[in-house]
Short mmCIF file of C-alpha atoms in Angstrom, two decimals:
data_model
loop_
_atom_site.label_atom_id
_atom_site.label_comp_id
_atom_site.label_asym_id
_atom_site.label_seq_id
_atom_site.Cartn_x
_atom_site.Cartn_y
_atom_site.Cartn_z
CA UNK P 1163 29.83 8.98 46.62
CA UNK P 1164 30.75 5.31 45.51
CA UNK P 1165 34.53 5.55 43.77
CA UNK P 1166 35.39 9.05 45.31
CA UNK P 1167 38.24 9.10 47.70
CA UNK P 1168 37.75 12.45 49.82
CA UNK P 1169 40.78 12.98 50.82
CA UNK P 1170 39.77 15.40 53.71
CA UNK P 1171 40.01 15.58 57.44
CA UNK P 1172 38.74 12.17 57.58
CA UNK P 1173 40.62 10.72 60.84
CA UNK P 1174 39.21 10.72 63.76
CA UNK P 1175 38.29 13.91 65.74
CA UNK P 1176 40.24 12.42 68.74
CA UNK P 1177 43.49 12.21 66.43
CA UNK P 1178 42.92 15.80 65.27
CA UNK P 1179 42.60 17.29 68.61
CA UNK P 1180 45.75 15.57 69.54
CA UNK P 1181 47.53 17.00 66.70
CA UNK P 1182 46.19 21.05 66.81
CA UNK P 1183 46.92 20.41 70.73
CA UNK P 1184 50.68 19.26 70.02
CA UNK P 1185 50.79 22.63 67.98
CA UNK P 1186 49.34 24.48 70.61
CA UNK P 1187 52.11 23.16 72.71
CA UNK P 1188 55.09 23.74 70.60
CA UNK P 1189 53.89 27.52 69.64
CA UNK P 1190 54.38 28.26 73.06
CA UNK P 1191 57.76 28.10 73.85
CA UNK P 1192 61.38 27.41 71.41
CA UNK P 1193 61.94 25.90 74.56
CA UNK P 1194 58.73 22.93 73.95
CA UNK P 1195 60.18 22.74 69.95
CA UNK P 1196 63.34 21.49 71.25
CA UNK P 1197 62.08 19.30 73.98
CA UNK P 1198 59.68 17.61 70.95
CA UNK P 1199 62.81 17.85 68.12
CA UNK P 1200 65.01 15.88 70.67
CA UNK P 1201 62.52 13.30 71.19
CA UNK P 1202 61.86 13.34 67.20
CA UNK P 1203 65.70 12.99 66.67
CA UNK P 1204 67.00 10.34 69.38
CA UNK P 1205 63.52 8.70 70.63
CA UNK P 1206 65.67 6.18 73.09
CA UNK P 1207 68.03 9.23 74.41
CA UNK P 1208 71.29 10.76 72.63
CA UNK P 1209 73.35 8.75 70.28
CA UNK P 1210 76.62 10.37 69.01
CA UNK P 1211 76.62 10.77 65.40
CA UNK P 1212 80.16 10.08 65.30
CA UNK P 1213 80.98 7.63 67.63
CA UNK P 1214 77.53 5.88 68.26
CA UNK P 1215 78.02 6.51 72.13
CA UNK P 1216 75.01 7.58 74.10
CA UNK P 1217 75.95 10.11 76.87
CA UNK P 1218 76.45 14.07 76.23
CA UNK P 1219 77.03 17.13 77.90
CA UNK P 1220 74.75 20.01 77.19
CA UNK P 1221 76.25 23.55 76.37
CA UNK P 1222 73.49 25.86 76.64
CA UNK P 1223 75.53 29.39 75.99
CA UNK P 1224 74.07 29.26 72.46
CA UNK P 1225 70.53 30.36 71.07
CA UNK P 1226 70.00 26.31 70.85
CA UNK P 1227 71.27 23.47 72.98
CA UNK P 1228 74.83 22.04 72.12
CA UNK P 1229 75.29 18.46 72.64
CA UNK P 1230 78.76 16.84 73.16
CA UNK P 1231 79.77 13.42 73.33
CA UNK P 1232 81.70 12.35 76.47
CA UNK P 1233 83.50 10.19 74.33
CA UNK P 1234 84.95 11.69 71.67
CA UNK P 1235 83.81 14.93 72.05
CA UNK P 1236 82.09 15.71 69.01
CA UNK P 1237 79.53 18.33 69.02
CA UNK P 1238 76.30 18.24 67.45
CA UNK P 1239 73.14 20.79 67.45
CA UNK P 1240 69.47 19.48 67.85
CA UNK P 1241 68.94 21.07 63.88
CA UNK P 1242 72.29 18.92 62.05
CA UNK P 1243 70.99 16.70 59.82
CA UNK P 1244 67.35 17.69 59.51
CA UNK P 1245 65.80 20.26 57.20
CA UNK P 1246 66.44 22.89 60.16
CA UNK P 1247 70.02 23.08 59.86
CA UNK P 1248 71.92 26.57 60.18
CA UNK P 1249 68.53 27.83 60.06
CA UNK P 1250 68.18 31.57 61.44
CA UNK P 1251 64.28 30.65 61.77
CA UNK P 1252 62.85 29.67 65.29
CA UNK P 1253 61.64 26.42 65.51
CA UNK P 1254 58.12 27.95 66.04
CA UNK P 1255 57.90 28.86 63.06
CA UNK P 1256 59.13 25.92 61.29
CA UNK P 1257 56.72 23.32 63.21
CA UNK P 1258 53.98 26.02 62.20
CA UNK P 1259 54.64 25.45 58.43
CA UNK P 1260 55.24 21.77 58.75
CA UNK P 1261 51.25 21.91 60.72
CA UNK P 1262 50.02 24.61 57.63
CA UNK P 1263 51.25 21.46 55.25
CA UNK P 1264 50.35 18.73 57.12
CA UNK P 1265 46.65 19.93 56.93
CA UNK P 1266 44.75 19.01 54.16
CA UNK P 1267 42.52 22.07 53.92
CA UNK P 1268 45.46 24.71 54.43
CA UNK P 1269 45.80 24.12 51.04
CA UNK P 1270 49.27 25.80 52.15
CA UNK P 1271 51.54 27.89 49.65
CA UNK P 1272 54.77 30.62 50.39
CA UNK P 1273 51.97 33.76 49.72
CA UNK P 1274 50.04 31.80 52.57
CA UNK P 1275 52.79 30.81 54.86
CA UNK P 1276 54.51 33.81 54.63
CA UNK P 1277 51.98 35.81 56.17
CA UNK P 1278 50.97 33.28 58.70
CA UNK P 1279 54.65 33.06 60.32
CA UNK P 1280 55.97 36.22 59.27
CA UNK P 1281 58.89 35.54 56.92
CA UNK P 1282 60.02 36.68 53.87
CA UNK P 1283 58.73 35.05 50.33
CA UNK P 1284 61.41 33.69 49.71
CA UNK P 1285 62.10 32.47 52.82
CA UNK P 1286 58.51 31.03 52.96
CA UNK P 1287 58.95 29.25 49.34
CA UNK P 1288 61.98 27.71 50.96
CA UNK P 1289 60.99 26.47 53.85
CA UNK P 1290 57.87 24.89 52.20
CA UNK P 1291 60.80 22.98 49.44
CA UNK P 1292 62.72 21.73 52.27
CA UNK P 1293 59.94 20.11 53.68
CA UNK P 1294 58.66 18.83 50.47
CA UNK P 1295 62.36 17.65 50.03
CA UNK P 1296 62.03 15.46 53.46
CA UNK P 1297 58.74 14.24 52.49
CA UNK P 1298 59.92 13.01 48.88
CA UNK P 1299 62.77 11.17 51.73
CA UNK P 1300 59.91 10.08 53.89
CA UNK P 1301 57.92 8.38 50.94
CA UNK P 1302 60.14 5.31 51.38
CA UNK P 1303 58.86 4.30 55.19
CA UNK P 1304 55.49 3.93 53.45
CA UNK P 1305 56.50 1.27 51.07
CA UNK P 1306 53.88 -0.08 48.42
CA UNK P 1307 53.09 -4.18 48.75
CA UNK P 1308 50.64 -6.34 47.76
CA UNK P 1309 48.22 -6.27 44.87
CA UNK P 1310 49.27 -2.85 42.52
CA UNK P 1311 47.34 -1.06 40.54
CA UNK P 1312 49.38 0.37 37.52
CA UNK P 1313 48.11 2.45 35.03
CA UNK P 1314 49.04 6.47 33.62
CA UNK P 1315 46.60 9.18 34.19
CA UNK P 1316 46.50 13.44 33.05
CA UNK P 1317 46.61 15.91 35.89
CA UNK P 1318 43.38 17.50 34.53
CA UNK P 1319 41.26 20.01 36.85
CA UNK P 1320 38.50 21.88 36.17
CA UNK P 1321 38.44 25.69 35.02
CA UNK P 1322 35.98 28.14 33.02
CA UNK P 1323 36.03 27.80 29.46
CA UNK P 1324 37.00 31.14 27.66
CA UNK P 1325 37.12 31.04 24.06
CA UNK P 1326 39.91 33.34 24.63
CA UNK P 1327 42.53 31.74 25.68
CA UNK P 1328 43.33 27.97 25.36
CA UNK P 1329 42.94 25.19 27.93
CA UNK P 1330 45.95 24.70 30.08
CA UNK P 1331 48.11 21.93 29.37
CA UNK P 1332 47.38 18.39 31.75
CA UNK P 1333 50.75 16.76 32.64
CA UNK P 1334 50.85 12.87 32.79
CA UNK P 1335 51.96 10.98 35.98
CA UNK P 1336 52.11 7.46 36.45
CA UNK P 1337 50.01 6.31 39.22
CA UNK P 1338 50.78 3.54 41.25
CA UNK P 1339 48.56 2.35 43.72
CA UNK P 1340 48.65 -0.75 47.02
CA UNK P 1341 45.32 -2.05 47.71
CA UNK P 1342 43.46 -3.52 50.13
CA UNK P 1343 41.54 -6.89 50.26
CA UNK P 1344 38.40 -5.42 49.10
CA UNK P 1345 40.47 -3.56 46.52
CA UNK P 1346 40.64 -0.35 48.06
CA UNK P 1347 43.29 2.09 47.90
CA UNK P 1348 45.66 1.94 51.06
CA UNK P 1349 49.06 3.18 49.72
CA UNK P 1350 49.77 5.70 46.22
CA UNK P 1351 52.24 6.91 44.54
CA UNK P 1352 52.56 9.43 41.52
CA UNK P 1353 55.64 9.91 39.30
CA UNK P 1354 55.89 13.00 36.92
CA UNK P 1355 56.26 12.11 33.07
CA UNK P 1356 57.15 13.95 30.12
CA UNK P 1357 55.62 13.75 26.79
CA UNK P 1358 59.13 12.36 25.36
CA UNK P 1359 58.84 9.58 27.49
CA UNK P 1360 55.72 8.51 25.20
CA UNK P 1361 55.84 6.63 21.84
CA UNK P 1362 52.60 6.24 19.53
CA UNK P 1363 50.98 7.64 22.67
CA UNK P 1364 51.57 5.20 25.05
CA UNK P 1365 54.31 5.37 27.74
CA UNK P 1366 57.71 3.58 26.45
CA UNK P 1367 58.45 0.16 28.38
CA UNK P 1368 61.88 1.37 29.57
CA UNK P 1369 59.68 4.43 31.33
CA UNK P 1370 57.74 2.14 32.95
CA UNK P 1371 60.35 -0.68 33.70
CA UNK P 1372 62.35 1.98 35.53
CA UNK P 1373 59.37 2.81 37.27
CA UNK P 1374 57.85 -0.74 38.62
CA UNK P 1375 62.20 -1.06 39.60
CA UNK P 1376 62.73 2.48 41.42
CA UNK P 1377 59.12 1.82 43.08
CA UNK P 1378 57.53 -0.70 42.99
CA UNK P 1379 59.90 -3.14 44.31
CA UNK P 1380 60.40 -7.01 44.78
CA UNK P 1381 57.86 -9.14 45.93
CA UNK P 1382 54.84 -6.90 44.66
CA UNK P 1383 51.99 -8.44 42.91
CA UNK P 1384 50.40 -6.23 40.03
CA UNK P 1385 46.87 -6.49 38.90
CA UNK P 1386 45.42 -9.32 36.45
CA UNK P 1387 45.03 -6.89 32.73
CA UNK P 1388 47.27 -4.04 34.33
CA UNK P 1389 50.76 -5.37 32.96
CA UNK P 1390 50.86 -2.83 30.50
CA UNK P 1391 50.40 1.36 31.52
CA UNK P 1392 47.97 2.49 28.70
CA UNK P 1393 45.76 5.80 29.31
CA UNK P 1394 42.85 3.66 27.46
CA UNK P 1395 42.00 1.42 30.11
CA UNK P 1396 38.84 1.64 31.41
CA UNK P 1397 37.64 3.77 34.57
CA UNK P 1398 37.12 0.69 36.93
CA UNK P 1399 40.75 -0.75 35.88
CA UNK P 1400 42.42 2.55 37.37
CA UNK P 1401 42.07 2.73 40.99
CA UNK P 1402 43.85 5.22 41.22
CA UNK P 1403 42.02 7.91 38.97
CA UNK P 1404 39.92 9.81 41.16
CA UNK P 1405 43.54 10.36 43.58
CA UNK P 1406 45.07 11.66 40.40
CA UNK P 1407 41.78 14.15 39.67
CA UNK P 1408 42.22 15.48 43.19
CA UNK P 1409 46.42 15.91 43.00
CA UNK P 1410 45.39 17.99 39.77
CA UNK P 1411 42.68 20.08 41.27
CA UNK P 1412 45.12 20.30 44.44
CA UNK P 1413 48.19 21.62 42.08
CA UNK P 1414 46.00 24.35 40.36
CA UNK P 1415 43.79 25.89 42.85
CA UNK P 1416 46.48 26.00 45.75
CA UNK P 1417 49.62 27.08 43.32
CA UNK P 1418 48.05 27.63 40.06
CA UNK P 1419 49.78 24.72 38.16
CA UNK P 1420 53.35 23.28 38.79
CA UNK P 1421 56.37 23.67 36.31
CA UNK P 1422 58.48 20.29 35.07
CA UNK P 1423 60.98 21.47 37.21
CA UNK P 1424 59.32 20.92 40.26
CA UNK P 1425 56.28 18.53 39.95
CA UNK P 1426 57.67 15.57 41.64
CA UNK P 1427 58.16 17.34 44.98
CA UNK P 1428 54.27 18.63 45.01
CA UNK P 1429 53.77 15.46 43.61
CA UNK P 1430 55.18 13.31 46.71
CA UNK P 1431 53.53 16.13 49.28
CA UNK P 1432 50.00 15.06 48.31
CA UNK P 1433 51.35 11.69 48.36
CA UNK P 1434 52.91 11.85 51.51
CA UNK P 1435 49.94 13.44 53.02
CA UNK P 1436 47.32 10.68 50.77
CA UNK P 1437 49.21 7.74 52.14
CA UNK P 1438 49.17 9.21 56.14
CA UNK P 1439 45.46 9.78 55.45
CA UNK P 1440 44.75 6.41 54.52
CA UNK P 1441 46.80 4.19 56.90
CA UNK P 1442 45.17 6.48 59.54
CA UNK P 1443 48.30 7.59 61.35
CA UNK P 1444 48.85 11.05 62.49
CA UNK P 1445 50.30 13.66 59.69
CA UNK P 1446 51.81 15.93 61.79
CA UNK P 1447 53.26 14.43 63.78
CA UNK P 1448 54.89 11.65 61.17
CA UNK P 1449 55.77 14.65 58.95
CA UNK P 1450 57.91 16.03 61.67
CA UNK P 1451 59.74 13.01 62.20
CA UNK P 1452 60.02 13.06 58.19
CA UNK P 1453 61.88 16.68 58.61
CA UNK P 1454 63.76 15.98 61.45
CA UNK P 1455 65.37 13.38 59.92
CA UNK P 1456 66.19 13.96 56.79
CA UNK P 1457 69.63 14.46 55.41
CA UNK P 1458 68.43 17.54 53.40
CA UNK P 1459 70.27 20.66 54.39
CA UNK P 1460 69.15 24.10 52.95
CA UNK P 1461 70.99 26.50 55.67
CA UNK P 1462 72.33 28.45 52.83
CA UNK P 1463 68.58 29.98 52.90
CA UNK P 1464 67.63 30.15 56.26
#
């Protein structure tokens, strides 16, 4: 349908087979999940995260591979650094969840994910954080440029009316979005607001200042009659409307709607996953490079 974005399995079947075979491969073995986090993690061979030198010796009397540098000695594991650190999980089961998010009709939560691998709730709901945590990190190697379209939108979704009960409330995000030539998204972003951050119903100019600064960058060339955020534009001004209709149907039928606390970080997963979709790359396999290097550390869960 003209002006829908379908935001589906739309790469290529030959990409997709590639990436449910790479699973296939690492759910074989912990001993394939460290081969592939090594290459994800030093991609031209071992550097020393201490010394920069590139030349180790491997201690293998632990559950996982212990790298030390010839030079200065300084050990490292294969999981320091990324979202896997101190974990107690096997890699397995990690690259499993990182594949149940990467998917786009997983439609993945911790109720799901904990049954699928076998962990605890709460070990589920933080595994699935951490990884949202890298991918709010990853956001920034798919930077916006070019022509921007700027305007705010409502998370709305649709659900049965009841005379009952009232609707539930639509949370406002700002919606940022790089297009192409032909003026077709190729690059989105969505940042959580609050209602404070409006005044006489339009978003305050320090809200959206801090916004086009944080995000948007130098350089970046926003659309003629989009200088101003105001919910009142009309439909053909905000490109990035029907992305913001899906991220609100995505929030409530996968986790039932998202508290403030939180909404950013589901917010940059369907992002994350958007943006991978549209530049055509592979999502897997880019959101495991996402996790495996990210600074994040959550072993206090794990």
């Amino acid at each position: 349908m003209k002006g829908k974005i379908k935001l589906d399995k739309t790469l290529s079947p030959d990409i997709w087979e590639q990436e449910e075979a790479l699973l296939l491969r690492l759910q074989s073995s912990e001993q394939a999940c460290e081969e592939y986090l090594f290459q994800l993690k030093w991609p031209n061979g071992f550097i020393c995260p201490y010394c920069g030198y590139g030349k180790a010796y491997i201690i293998k009397t632990r559950r996982q591979p212990l790298y030390e540098c010839v030079c200065c000695k300084h050990q490292t594991s294969l999981t320091a650094g990324t979202i896997m650190e101190g974990t107690r999980t096997s890699l397995i089961k990690w690259f499993t969840a990182i594949y149940s998010v990467a998917d786009p009709d997983q439609n993945m939560n911790a109720t799901k994910l904990c049954g699928l691998i076998r962990v605890t709730y709460k070990t589920a709901w933080n595994m699935l954080h951490a990884i949202r945590g890298a991918l709010s990190e990853g956001k920034q190697l798919l930077p916006p440029s070019g022509k921007m379209c700027l305007h705010s939108e409502t998370l709305t979704y649709s659900h049965p009316t009841s005379s009952r009960s009232d609707p539930p409330p639509t949370p406002s995000v700002i919606v940022c979005v790089s297009l192409t030539e032909t003026d077709e998204p190729r690059l989105m972003h969505m940042q959580a607001v609050q209602m404070e951050d409006y005044k006489n119903g339009q978003l305050s100019a320090e809200v959206i200042e801090e916004f086009c600064d944080h995000y948007m960058g130098l350089g970046s060339a926003r659309q003629p009659g989009l200088t101003k955020i105001n919910r009142f534009y009309p439909s053909k001004f905000k490109k990035g409307l029907p992305l913001a209709r899906q991220a609100g149907e995505w929030l409530h039928s996968t986790f039932c709607g998202i508290g403030d606390k939180y909404r950013q970080r589901y917010l940059d997963e369907f992002c994350c996953r958007a943006n991978l979709l549209l530049q055509g790359l592979c999502i897997f396999q880019e959101m495991s490079r996402m996790c495996a290097r990210s600074a994040l550390s959550h072993n206090s869960y794990f």
